[in-house]
Every structure is written in C-alpha cells, then in structure tokens.
PDB file of C-alpha atoms in Angstrom:
ATOM      1  CA  MET A 473       1.150 -13.012 -21.953  1.00  0.00           C
ATOM      2  CA  GLY A 474       2.930 -12.612 -25.283  1.00  0.00           C
ATOM      3  CA  ASP A 475       6.210 -10.813 -25.811  1.00  0.00           C
ATOM      4  CA  ASP A 476       4.822  -9.066 -28.892  1.00  0.00           C
ATOM      5  CA  VAL A 477       1.963  -7.424 -26.993  1.00  0.00           C
ATOM      6  CA  ASP A 478       2.198  -3.680 -26.402  1.00  0.00           C
ATOM      7  CA  TYR A 479       1.566  -3.350 -22.665  1.00  0.00           C
ATOM      8  CA  SER A 480       2.227   0.381 -22.757  1.00  0.00           C
ATOM      9  CA  LEU A 481      -1.383   0.797 -23.923  1.00  0.00           C
ATOM     10  CA  ARG A 482      -3.934   0.722 -21.107  1.00  0.00           C
ATOM     11  CA  THR A 483      -6.568  -0.900 -23.303  1.00  0.00           C
ATOM     12  CA  THR A 484      -4.228  -3.852 -23.894  1.00  0.00           C
ATOM     13  CA  TRP A 485      -4.761  -4.819 -20.242  1.00  0.00           C
ATOM     14  CA  PHE A 486      -8.546  -5.009 -20.508  1.00  0.00           C
ATOM     15  CA  GLY A 487      -9.775  -8.574 -20.081  1.00  0.00           C
ATOM     16  CA  LEU A 488      -6.504  -9.934 -18.680  1.00  0.00           C
ATOM     17  CA  LEU A 489      -7.937 -10.566 -15.211  1.00  0.00           C
ATOM     18  CA  ALA A 490     -10.723 -12.745 -16.577  1.00  0.00           C
ATOM     19  CA  ALA A 491      -8.367 -14.463 -19.004  1.00  0.00           C
ATOM     20  CA  GLY A 492      -5.945 -15.274 -16.207  1.00  0.00           C
ATOM     21  CA  ASN A 493      -8.562 -17.074 -14.107  1.00  0.00           C
ATOM     22  CA  TYR A 494      -7.295 -15.415 -10.934  1.00  0.00           C
ATOM     23  CA  VAL A 495      -8.886 -16.679  -7.729  1.00  0.00           C
ATOM     24  CA  ARG A 496     -10.242 -13.617  -5.965  1.00  0.00           C
ATOM     25  CA  PRO A 497      -9.924 -13.699  -2.189  1.00  0.00           C
ATOM     26  CA  GLN A 498     -12.546 -14.122   0.506  1.00  0.00           C
ATOM     27  CA  PRO A 499     -12.171 -13.079   4.154  1.00  0.00           C
ATOM     28  CA  GLN A 500     -10.594 -15.800   6.263  1.00  0.00           C
ATOM     29  CA  ALA A 501     -11.451 -14.237   9.622  1.00  0.00           C
ATOM     30  CA  GLN A 502     -14.486 -12.583  11.185  1.00  0.00           C
ATOM     31  CA  VAL A 503     -14.532  -9.532  13.436  1.00  0.00           C
ATOM     32  CA  VAL A 504     -15.715 -10.634  16.886  1.00  0.00           C
ATOM     33  CA  ALA A 505     -15.238  -7.428  18.900  1.00  0.00           C
ATOM     34  CA  ALA A 506     -14.728  -3.692  18.341  1.00  0.00           C
ATOM     35  CA  PHE A 507     -12.636  -1.719  20.825  1.00  0.00           C
ATOM     36  CA  LYS A 508     -12.187   1.873  19.704  1.00  0.00           C
ATOM     37  CA  VAL A 509     -12.454   4.221  16.731  1.00  0.00           C
ATOM     38  CA  ALA A 510      -9.627   6.365  15.331  1.00  0.00           C
ATOM     39  CA  LYS A 511     -11.798   9.481  15.244  1.00  0.00           C
ATOM     40  CA  ASP A 512      -8.901  11.742  14.259  1.00  0.00           C
ATOM     41  CA  SER A 513      -8.476   9.841  10.982  1.00  0.00           C
ATOM     42  CA  GLY A 514     -10.407  10.808   7.877  1.00  0.00           C
ATOM     43  CA  CYS A 515     -11.731   7.319   7.190  1.00  0.00           C
ATOM     44  CA  LYS A 516     -12.168   6.500  10.917  1.00  0.00           C
ATOM     45  CA  PRO A 517     -10.979   2.886  11.070  1.00  0.00           C
ATOM     46  CA  PHE A 518     -11.826   0.935  14.189  1.00  0.00           C
ATOM     47  CA  LEU A 519      -9.691  -1.430  16.219  1.00  0.00           C
ATOM     48  CA  GLY A 520     -11.175  -4.904  16.247  1.00  0.00           C
ATOM     49  CA  LEU A 521     -10.398  -8.420  17.344  1.00  0.00           C
ATOM     50  CA  ALA A 522     -10.748 -11.097  14.658  1.00  0.00           C
ATOM     51  CA  SER A 523     -11.583 -14.762  14.987  1.00  0.00           C
ATOM     52  CA  ASN A 524      -7.972 -15.660  14.176  1.00  0.00           C
ATOM     53  CA  GLY A 525      -6.903 -14.064  17.469  1.00  0.00           C
ATOM     54  CA  LYS A 526      -5.251 -11.043  15.847  1.00  0.00           C
ATOM     55  CA  THR A 527      -6.122  -7.376  16.283  1.00  0.00           C
ATOM     56  CA  TYR A 528      -6.580  -5.157  13.249  1.00  0.00           C
ATOM     57  CA  TRP A 529      -7.328  -1.568  12.373  1.00  0.00           C
ATOM     58  CA  ILE A 530     -10.349  -2.114  10.154  1.00  0.00           C
ATOM     59  CA  LYS A 531     -11.596  -0.005   7.257  1.00  0.00           C
ATOM     60  CA  HIS A 532     -15.071  -0.821   5.934  1.00  0.00           C
ATOM     61  CA  ARG A 533     -16.185  -0.257   2.366  1.00  0.00           C
ATOM     62  CA  ASN A 534     -18.436   2.701   3.231  1.00  0.00           C
ATOM     63  CA  ASN A 535     -15.573   4.707   4.746  1.00  0.00           C
ATOM     64  CA  ASP A 536     -15.345   8.417   3.944  1.00  0.00           C
ATOM     65  CA  HIS A 537     -12.351   7.918   1.640  1.00  0.00           C
ATOM     66  CA  GLY A 538     -14.275   5.581  -0.661  1.00  0.00           C
ATOM     67  CA  VAL A 539     -13.870   1.996  -1.738  1.00  0.00           C
ATOM     68  CA  GLN A 540     -11.015   2.988  -4.049  1.00  0.00           C
ATOM     69  CA  SER A 541      -8.902   3.662  -0.973  1.00  0.00           C
ATOM     70  CA  LEU A 542      -9.412   0.038   0.073  1.00  0.00           C
ATOM     71  CA  MET A 543      -8.352  -1.089  -3.398  1.00  0.00           C
ATOM     72  CA  VAL A 544      -5.111   0.866  -3.050  1.00  0.00           C
ATOM     73  CA  GLU A 545      -4.533  -0.611   0.412  1.00  0.00           C
ATOM     74  CA  ARG A 546      -4.832  -4.147  -0.946  1.00  0.00           C
ATOM     75  CA  VAL A 547      -2.675  -3.599  -4.029  1.00  0.00           C
ATOM     76  CA  ALA A 548       0.023  -1.680  -2.141  1.00  0.00           C
ATOM     77  CA  ALA A 549       0.204  -4.532   0.365  1.00  0.00           C
ATOM     78  CA  ALA A 550       0.527  -7.122  -2.405  1.00  0.00           C
ATOM     79  CA  VAL A 551       3.262  -5.227  -4.257  1.00  0.00           C
ATOM     80  CA  GLY A 552       4.907  -4.440  -0.926  1.00  0.00           C
ATOM     81  CA  LEU A 553       5.305  -8.162  -0.313  1.00  0.00           C
ATOM     82  CA  MET A 554       6.969  -8.513  -3.710  1.00  0.00           C
ATOM     83  CA  LEU A 555       9.443  -5.770  -2.763  1.00  0.00           C
ATOM     84  CA  ASP A 556       9.865  -6.986   0.827  1.00  0.00           C
ATOM     85  CA  ALA A 557       8.765  -3.548   2.026  1.00  0.00           C
ATOM     86  CA  PRO A 558       8.014  -3.003   5.744  1.00  0.00           C
ATOM     87  CA  LEU A 559       4.221  -2.775   5.604  1.00  0.00           C
ATOM     88  CA  CYS A 560       1.965  -3.905   8.423  1.00  0.00           C
ATOM     89  CA  PRO A 561       0.495  -7.323   7.536  1.00  0.00           C
ATOM     90  CA  VAL A 562      -3.013  -7.079   6.109  1.00  0.00           C
ATOM     91  CA  GLU A 563      -6.019  -9.377   6.088  1.00  0.00           C
ATOM     92  CA  LEU A 564      -9.503  -9.382   4.644  1.00  0.00           C
ATOM     93  CA  VAL A 565     -11.937  -9.631   7.535  1.00  0.00           C
ATOM     94  CA  PHE A 566     -15.707 -10.072   7.605  1.00  0.00           C
ATOM     95  CA  ILE A 567     -17.812  -7.605   9.588  1.00  0.00           C
ATOM     96  CA  PRO A 568     -21.034  -9.317  10.762  1.00  0.00           C
ATOM     97  CA  ASP A 569     -24.269  -7.407  11.329  1.00  0.00           C
ATOM     98  CA  ALA A 570     -23.791  -7.565  15.104  1.00  0.00           C
ATOM     99  CA  ILE A 571     -20.464  -5.708  14.894  1.00  0.00           C
ATOM    100  CA  ALA A 572     -21.716  -3.204  12.304  1.00  0.00           C
ATOM    101  CA  GLY A 573     -24.522  -2.356  14.739  1.00  0.00           C
ATOM    102  CA  ASP A 574     -22.279  -2.081  17.793  1.00  0.00           C
ATOM    103  CA  PRO A 575     -23.078   1.145  19.714  1.00  0.00           C
ATOM    104  CA  LEU A 576     -19.362   1.993  19.662  1.00  0.00           C
ATOM    105  CA  LEU A 577     -19.609   2.334  15.880  1.00  0.00           C
ATOM    106  CA  SER A 578     -22.896   4.217  15.884  1.00  0.00           C
ATOM    107  CA  GLY A 579     -23.155   6.941  13.263  1.00  0.00           C
ATOM    108  CA  MET A 580     -20.165   5.721  11.265  1.00  0.00           C
ATOM    109  CA  GLY A 581     -22.197   3.942   8.603  1.00  0.00           C
ATOM    110  CA  VAL A 582     -20.181   0.757   9.042  1.00  0.00           C
ATOM    111  CA  ALA A 583     -21.134  -1.684   6.315  1.00  0.00           C
ATOM    112  CA  PRO A 584     -21.363  -5.386   7.114  1.00  0.00           C
ATOM    113  CA  GLY A 585     -19.334  -7.579   4.811  1.00  0.00           C
ATOM    114  CA  THR A 586     -15.738  -7.762   3.649  1.00  0.00           C
ATOM    115  CA  ALA A 587     -13.379  -5.132   5.042  1.00  0.00           C
ATOM    116  CA  HIS A 588      -9.676  -4.332   5.024  1.00  0.00           C
ATOM    117  CA  GLY A 589      -7.687  -5.061   8.166  1.00  0.00           C
ATOM    118  CA  SER A 590      -4.187  -3.799   8.945  1.00  0.00           C
ATOM    119  CA  GLU A 591      -2.580  -5.725  11.788  1.00  0.00           C
ATOM    120  CA  ALA A 592      -2.009  -3.607  14.895  1.00  0.00           C
ATOM    121  CA  VAL A 593       1.587  -3.158  16.060  1.00  0.00           C
ATOM    122  CA  ASP A 594       1.905  -3.620  19.811  1.00  0.00           C
ATOM    123  CA  ASP A 595       3.453  -0.835  21.875  1.00  0.00           C
ATOM    124  CA  ALA A 596       4.053   1.370  18.836  1.00  0.00           C
ATOM    125  CA  ILE A 597       4.429   5.106  18.492  1.00  0.00           C
ATOM    126  CA  GLU A 598       3.300   6.989  15.408  1.00  0.00           C
ATOM    127  CA  LYS A 599       5.513   9.556  13.739  1.00  0.00           C
ATOM    128  CA  MET A 600       5.207  11.627  10.584  1.00  0.00           C
ATOM    129  CA  GLU A 601       8.920  11.335   9.831  1.00  0.00           C
ATOM    130  CA  LEU A 602      11.013   8.413   8.619  1.00  0.00           C
ATOM    131  CA  VAL A 603      13.561   8.235  11.435  1.00  0.00           C
ATOM    132  CA  HIS A 604      15.335   5.669  13.663  1.00  0.00           C
ATOM    133  CA  THR A 605      17.300   4.629  10.590  1.00  0.00           C
ATOM    134  CA  ARG A 606      20.103   3.023  12.594  1.00  0.00           C
ATOM    135  CA  ASP A 607      17.721   0.993  14.785  1.00  0.00           C
ATOM    136  CA  ASP A 608      16.820  -2.685  14.245  1.00  0.00           C
ATOM    137  CA  GLY A 609      17.604  -3.064  10.560  1.00  0.00           C
ATOM    138  CA  ASN A 610      15.720   0.044   9.495  1.00  0.00           C
ATOM    139  CA  ARG A 611      18.574   1.121   7.227  1.00  0.00           C
ATOM    140  CA  PHE A 612      17.680  -1.898   5.063  1.00  0.00           C
ATOM    141  CA  ARG A 613      13.894  -1.601   5.490  1.00  0.00           C
ATOM    142  CA  GLN A 614      13.473   2.073   4.681  1.00  0.00           C
ATOM    143  CA  PRO A 615      14.833   2.007   1.088  1.00  0.00           C
ATOM    144  CA  ARG A 616      12.257  -0.646   0.232  1.00  0.00           C
ATOM    145  CA  PHE A 617       9.508   1.520   1.640  1.00  0.00           C
ATOM    146  CA  ILE A 618      10.727   4.525  -0.369  1.00  0.00           C
ATOM    147  CA  ALA A 619      10.555   2.486  -3.583  1.00  0.00           C
ATOM    148  CA  LEU A 620       6.950   1.570  -2.841  1.00  0.00           C
ATOM    149  CA  TRP A 621       6.139   5.187  -1.937  1.00  0.00           C
ATOM    150  CA  GLU A 622       7.435   6.491  -5.262  1.00  0.00           C
ATOM    151  CA  LEU A 623       5.877   3.686  -7.299  1.00  0.00           C
ATOM    152  CA  PHE A 624       2.423   4.397  -5.829  1.00  0.00           C
ATOM    153  CA  ALA A 625       2.826   8.211  -5.717  1.00  0.00           C
ATOM    154  CA  GLY A 626       2.825   8.196  -1.930  1.00  0.00           C
ATOM    155  CA  GLU A 627       0.867  10.706   0.120  1.00  0.00           C
ATOM    156  CA  ASP A 628       0.027  11.248   3.796  1.00  0.00           C
ATOM    157  CA  PRO A 629       3.362  10.118   5.332  1.00  0.00           C
ATOM    158  CA  GLN A 630       3.097   8.277   8.649  1.00  0.00           C
ATOM    159  CA  TRP A 631       4.888   5.381  10.262  1.00  0.00           C
ATOM    160  CA  LEU A 632       4.720   3.167  13.313  1.00  0.00           C
ATOM    161  CA  TYR A 633       7.798   2.404  15.392  1.00  0.00           C
ATOM    162  CA  SER A 634       7.693  -0.662  17.617  1.00  0.00           C
ATOM    163  CA  ARG A 635       9.208   0.211  20.980  1.00  0.00           C
ATOM    164  CA  GLN A 636       9.471  -3.425  21.985  1.00  0.00           C
ATOM    165  CA  ASP A 637      11.489  -4.166  18.821  1.00  0.00           C
ATOM    166  CA  ASP A 638      14.029  -1.352  19.104  1.00  0.00           C
ATOM    167  CA  TYR A 639      11.916   1.054  17.030  1.00  0.00           C
ATOM    168  CA  GLN A 640      11.546  -1.203  14.009  1.00  0.00           C
ATOM    169  CA  VAL A 641       9.606   0.767  11.389  1.00  0.00           C
ATOM    170  CA  TRP A 642       6.274  -0.221   9.812  1.00  0.00           C
ATOM    171  CA  SER A 643       4.257   1.564   7.156  1.00  0.00           C
ATOM    172  CA  PHE A 644       0.460   1.748   7.296  1.00  0.00           C
ATOM    173  CA  ASP A 645      -2.543   3.638   5.941  1.00  0.00           C
ATOM    174  CA  HIS A 646      -1.935   3.848   2.184  1.00  0.00           C
ATOM    175  CA  GLY A 647      -5.451   4.737   1.063  1.00  0.00           C
ATOM    176  CA  PHE A 648      -4.450   8.159  -0.285  1.00  0.00           C
ATOM    177  CA  TRP A 649      -1.638   6.733  -2.401  1.00  0.00           C
ATOM    178  CA  VAL A 650      -2.151   6.734  -6.194  1.00  0.00           C
ATOM    179  CA  SER A 651      -4.821   9.447  -6.057  1.00  0.00           C
ATOM    180  CA  GLY A 652      -3.364  11.800  -3.466  1.00  0.00           C
ATOM    181  CA  GLY A 653      -6.863  11.790  -2.004  1.00  0.00           C
ATOM    182  CA  GLU A 654      -7.976  14.252  -4.680  1.00  0.00           C
ATOM    183  CA  MET A 655      -9.809  12.184  -7.275  1.00  0.00           C
ATOM    184  CA  GLY A 656     -12.853  11.000  -5.301  1.00  0.00           C
ATOM    185  CA  ASP A 657     -14.518   8.053  -7.018  1.00  0.00           C
ATOM    186  CA  TRP A 658     -11.790   7.604  -9.600  1.00  0.00           C
ATOM    187  CA  GLY A 659     -11.243   4.977 -12.241  1.00  0.00           C
ATOM    188  CA  GLY A 660      -9.058   4.055 -15.181  1.00  0.00           C
ATOM    189  CA  ASP A 661      -9.554   7.279 -17.135  1.00  0.00           C
ATOM    190  CA  GLU A 662      -8.159   9.333 -14.249  1.00  0.00           C
ATOM    191  CA  LEU A 663      -5.152   7.021 -14.017  1.00  0.00           C
ATOM    192  CA  GLU A 664      -4.407   7.736 -17.675  1.00  0.00           C
ATOM    193  CA  ARG A 665      -3.981  11.396 -16.730  1.00  0.00           C
ATOM    194  CA  THR A 666      -1.780  10.772 -13.679  1.00  0.00           C
ATOM    195  CA  VAL A 667       0.537   8.007 -14.883  1.00  0.00           C
ATOM    196  CA  GLU A 668       3.447  10.460 -15.006  1.00  0.00           C
ATOM    197  CA  PHE A 669       2.587  12.190 -11.759  1.00  0.00           C
ATOM    198  CA  TRP A 670       5.642  11.586  -9.620  1.00  0.00           C
ATOM    199  CA  SER A 671       5.989  11.783  -5.866  1.00  0.00           C
ATOM    200  CA  PRO A 672       9.765  11.898  -5.385  1.00  0.00           C
ATOM    201  CA  TRP A 673      11.090  11.130  -1.953  1.00  0.00           C
ATOM    202  CA  ASN A 674      12.467  14.361  -0.545  1.00  0.00           C
ATOM    203  CA  GLY A 675      13.405  13.091   2.884  1.00  0.00           C
ATOM    204  CA  ASN A 676      16.879  12.365   4.138  1.00  0.00           C
ATOM    205  CA  VAL A 677      18.387   9.028   3.045  1.00  0.00           C
ATOM    206  CA  ARG A 678      21.453   9.445   5.210  1.00  0.00           C
ATOM    207  CA  GLN A 679      22.512   6.202   6.920  1.00  0.00           C
ATOM    208  CA  MET A 680      20.246   4.121   4.660  1.00  0.00           C
ATOM    209  CA  ASP A 681      21.920   1.195   2.920  1.00  0.00           C
ATOM    210  CA  PRO A 682      22.979   2.112  -0.653  1.00  0.00           C
ATOM    211  CA  ALA A 683      23.067  -1.539  -1.746  1.00  0.00           C
ATOM    212  CA  THR A 684      19.427  -2.033  -0.711  1.00  0.00           C
ATOM    213  CA  PHE A 685      18.398   0.830  -2.982  1.00  0.00           C
ATOM    214  CA  LEU A 686      20.078  -1.026  -5.863  1.00  0.00           C
ATOM    215  CA  ILE A 687      18.442  -4.313  -4.925  1.00  0.00           C
ATOM    216  CA  VAL A 688      14.967  -2.806  -4.759  1.00  0.00           C
ATOM    217  CA  ALA A 689      15.625  -0.909  -8.000  1.00  0.00           C
ATOM    218  CA  GLU A 690      16.037  -4.263  -9.726  1.00  0.00           C
ATOM    219  CA  SER A 691      12.951  -5.660  -7.976  1.00  0.00           C
ATOM    220  CA  VAL A 692      10.809  -2.740  -9.161  1.00  0.00           C
ATOM    221  CA  ALA A 693      12.107  -2.976 -12.740  1.00  0.00           C
ATOM    222  CA  SER A 694      11.364  -6.705 -12.731  1.00  0.00           C
ATOM    223  CA  LEU A 695       7.698  -6.359 -11.806  1.00  0.00           C
ATOM    224  CA  SER A 696       5.938  -8.250 -14.570  1.00  0.00           C
ATOM    225  CA  VAL A 697       2.491  -8.096 -16.112  1.00  0.00           C
ATOM    226  CA  GLU A 698       1.653 -11.292 -14.221  1.00  0.00           C
ATOM    227  CA  ASP A 699       2.949  -9.848 -10.938  1.00  0.00           C
ATOM    228  CA  LEU A 700       0.812  -6.752 -11.189  1.00  0.00           C
ATOM    229  CA  LEU A 701      -2.308  -8.595 -12.310  1.00  0.00           C
ATOM    230  CA  ALA A 702      -1.877 -10.912  -9.329  1.00  0.00           C
ATOM    231  CA  ALA A 703      -1.578  -7.842  -7.103  1.00  0.00           C
ATOM    232  CA  VAL A 704      -4.808  -6.224  -8.288  1.00  0.00           C
ATOM    233  CA  ALA A 705      -6.540  -9.615  -8.131  1.00  0.00           C
ATOM    234  CA  THR A 706      -6.164  -9.470  -4.330  1.00  0.00           C
ATOM    235  CA  VAL A 707      -9.050  -6.968  -4.317  1.00  0.00           C
ATOM    236  CA  PRO A 708     -12.255  -8.857  -3.437  1.00  0.00           C
ATOM    237  CA  VAL A 709     -15.095  -8.981  -5.965  1.00  0.00           C
ATOM    238  CA  SER A 710     -17.587  -7.943  -3.283  1.00  0.00           C
ATOM    239  CA  TRP A 711     -16.200  -4.385  -3.255  1.00  0.00           C
ATOM    240  CA  GLY A 712     -17.682  -3.902  -6.712  1.00  0.00           C
ATOM    241  CA  ILE A 713     -14.624  -2.417  -8.416  1.00  0.00           C
ATOM    242  CA  PRO A 714     -14.773  -3.052 -12.187  1.00  0.00           C
ATOM    243  CA  ASP A 715     -12.077  -5.228 -13.713  1.00  0.00           C
ATOM    244  CA  ASP A 716     -11.197  -2.402 -16.115  1.00  0.00           C
ATOM    245  CA  ASP A 717     -10.273  -0.186 -13.169  1.00  0.00           C
ATOM    246  CA  LEU A 718      -8.163  -2.908 -11.557  1.00  0.00           C
ATOM    247  CA  GLU A 719      -6.428  -3.642 -14.853  1.00  0.00           C
ATOM    248  CA  SER A 720      -5.864   0.089 -15.327  1.00  0.00           C
ATOM    249  CA  LEU A 721      -4.139   0.269 -11.949  1.00  0.00           C
ATOM    250  CA  ALA A 722      -1.912  -2.661 -12.939  1.00  0.00           C
ATOM    251  CA  TRP A 723      -1.080  -0.809 -16.198  1.00  0.00           C
ATOM    252  CA  TRP A 724      -0.377   2.396 -14.236  1.00  0.00           C
ATOM    253  CA  LEU A 725       2.151   0.640 -12.000  1.00  0.00           C
ATOM    254  CA  TYR A 726       3.731  -1.213 -14.922  1.00  0.00           C
ATOM    255  CA  SER A 727       4.176   2.067 -16.814  1.00  0.00           C
ATOM    256  CA  ARG A 728       5.919   3.706 -13.844  1.00  0.00           C
ATOM    257  CA  ARG A 729       8.322   0.954 -12.800  1.00  0.00           C
ATOM    258  CA  ARG A 730      11.309   1.863 -15.028  1.00  0.00           C
ATOM    259  CA  HIS A 731      11.326   5.466 -13.898  1.00  0.00           C
ATOM    260  CA  ILE A 732      11.088   4.446 -10.242  1.00  0.00           C
ATOM    261  CA  SER A 733      13.873   1.908 -10.704  1.00  0.00           C
ATOM    262  CA  ASP A 734      16.120   4.668 -12.052  1.00  0.00           C
ATOM    263  CA  ARG A 735      15.136   6.862  -9.114  1.00  0.00           C
ATOM    264  CA  MET A 736      16.213   4.175  -6.629  1.00  0.00           C
ATOM    265  CA  LYS A 737      19.576   3.904  -8.366  1.00  0.00           C
ATOM    266  CA  ALA A 738      19.985   7.654  -8.006  1.00  0.00           C
ATOM    267  CA  LEU A 739      19.077   7.507  -4.318  1.00  0.00           C
ATOM    268  CA  SER A 740      21.663   4.779  -3.833  1.00  0.00           C
ATOM    269  CA  GLY A 741      24.269   7.281  -4.963  1.00  0.00           C
ATOM    270  CA  VAL A 742      22.894   9.944  -2.603  1.00  0.00           C
ATOM    271  CA  ALA A 743      22.917   7.482   0.291  1.00  0.00           C
ATOM    272  CA  SER A 744      26.531   6.584  -0.499  1.00  0.00           C
ATOM    273  CA  LEU A 745      27.585  10.230  -0.352  1.00  0.00           C
ATOM    274  CA  ASN A 746      25.614  10.929   2.828  1.00  0.00           C
ATOM    275  CA  GLY A 747      27.035   7.856   4.506  1.00  0.00           C
ATOM    276  CA  ARG A 748      30.615   9.061   4.238  1.00  0.00           C
TER     277      ARG A 748
END
C-alpha cells in the first residue's frame, strides 16, 4: 500500500483483496441442534447449538434481508474488535443438511452451508434504548458502540443487557447497518451514493466517559487501508459476494472515518457538559 496512492477513489481499491493474499475464513463449528426461531425478526434467525459447545443466533444466507446483511454483520464485527466495541462475539458456523431440514425450520428456506452466528447472551433482556450507563463499565463501553454506529450508519437500534453481569450492554443484529435496509441487493455503486449519508447519534450521552470518546475518536481516525481490507476479508467466499463490493465497503468506511472521528470528539465535549 503506497503513500502516493489516492485511496479516496473507490476504483483504487479494486484488486487489493486479491493482491493482499488474504486468507478467507471457513466455519470452525457445525450446528448440531436447533432450538427456536425468532419469528418476530425480519430475517428470522434461529437459536442453535454448535459443535464447539456454544449457542448462537444463526442467520443463513437465504434470509429475507439478503446475503449483504450477513456481509455487514461480519465486517461490523471485525471493525468492532478493532475499536473494542461491545458487540456479541460472532462465529461462522456450518449448517448441515440435517439441520436445514429440521421440522422446526420448515418453510424458512434455510440454506445448508456457511452461516453467521452471534453468540447468545445468557439471562439477557432486550431493550431499544441505550441505558444502564452507570452499570458494569457501560459508561466506557457505550461510547465505543456509538462510534461504530456512526461509522456504519447504524439503523434498527437494539441492545442486550446481561442481568447476571449487572446489566452489561451488548450490541447485536447489525444487518441493516450501511444500507438502512433500503437498498435490497446492493453493491459498490450504491455505496458511492451513500458515502456521505450520516447517522448521527441523537441519544443521551450523559454519564458516558468523555475520555473514551476521545480514545475511540483516535482509533477510528487510525483505521488503515490494511485494517479495512482485513475486515472485509472476514466475509467467506462461499457467500458469493464479489471482491469489488467488499473493496467498495472498505473504501466507504475509509472515506467516513475522519468525519466520524470529529463527531466523537464533539460528543466528548457534550458528555463532559452533561456529566457536570
């Protein structure tokens, strides 16, 4: 990656995944049992036990929100790790034919093969508001989530709060991020039109840690070409998403990072005033 390359141009990113020889992931666990379906959710994930002993909410590639939603889930999780954001751990899991044909999943069109799993949080309650800020370190966790939300043009706010861990907050279900759920089967050309579509956090930042906003502002600004290519390379080849679309998403995030960094600095100031 040369310093004299103009990475502000989306076409500059084309071919970088292949040139970087990124190792694309394969599922490391297999679904061995399905328990229930979240029928009130648009993409209807199901709760399943994997061969690694963990339980996941599983989205298959034929879900009603499209395979692009799985791409966003994977990339948001990868960038979230870079920002130390409080996202539920994720895993690629393999759905065998026997599970895809389970009567519990009848009529859902579950596709065998590689799927996205979001680790279930035990004894959690779901809320549509970012609250419990003073509980279990959430005042440090929530600013990092907000940075990720703004970077990915967050949509469909929802959080889990672990009752057994003093209401520690976790973010999940990010499939509508980037597109707002409006673009259907979208690709790089659509991202060109939405790169300056902002989703500013309008919620209360009172009691959140101002210093954490500054720390995550620096982390967002420091996201490199290599970082973002590594993030999109976490999307498995078997989902059939073209490299140009993955590279376009990396470009989209790279183009937004400075603005979001400035936003986090501004929110640090708001948090400081609200904390008085």
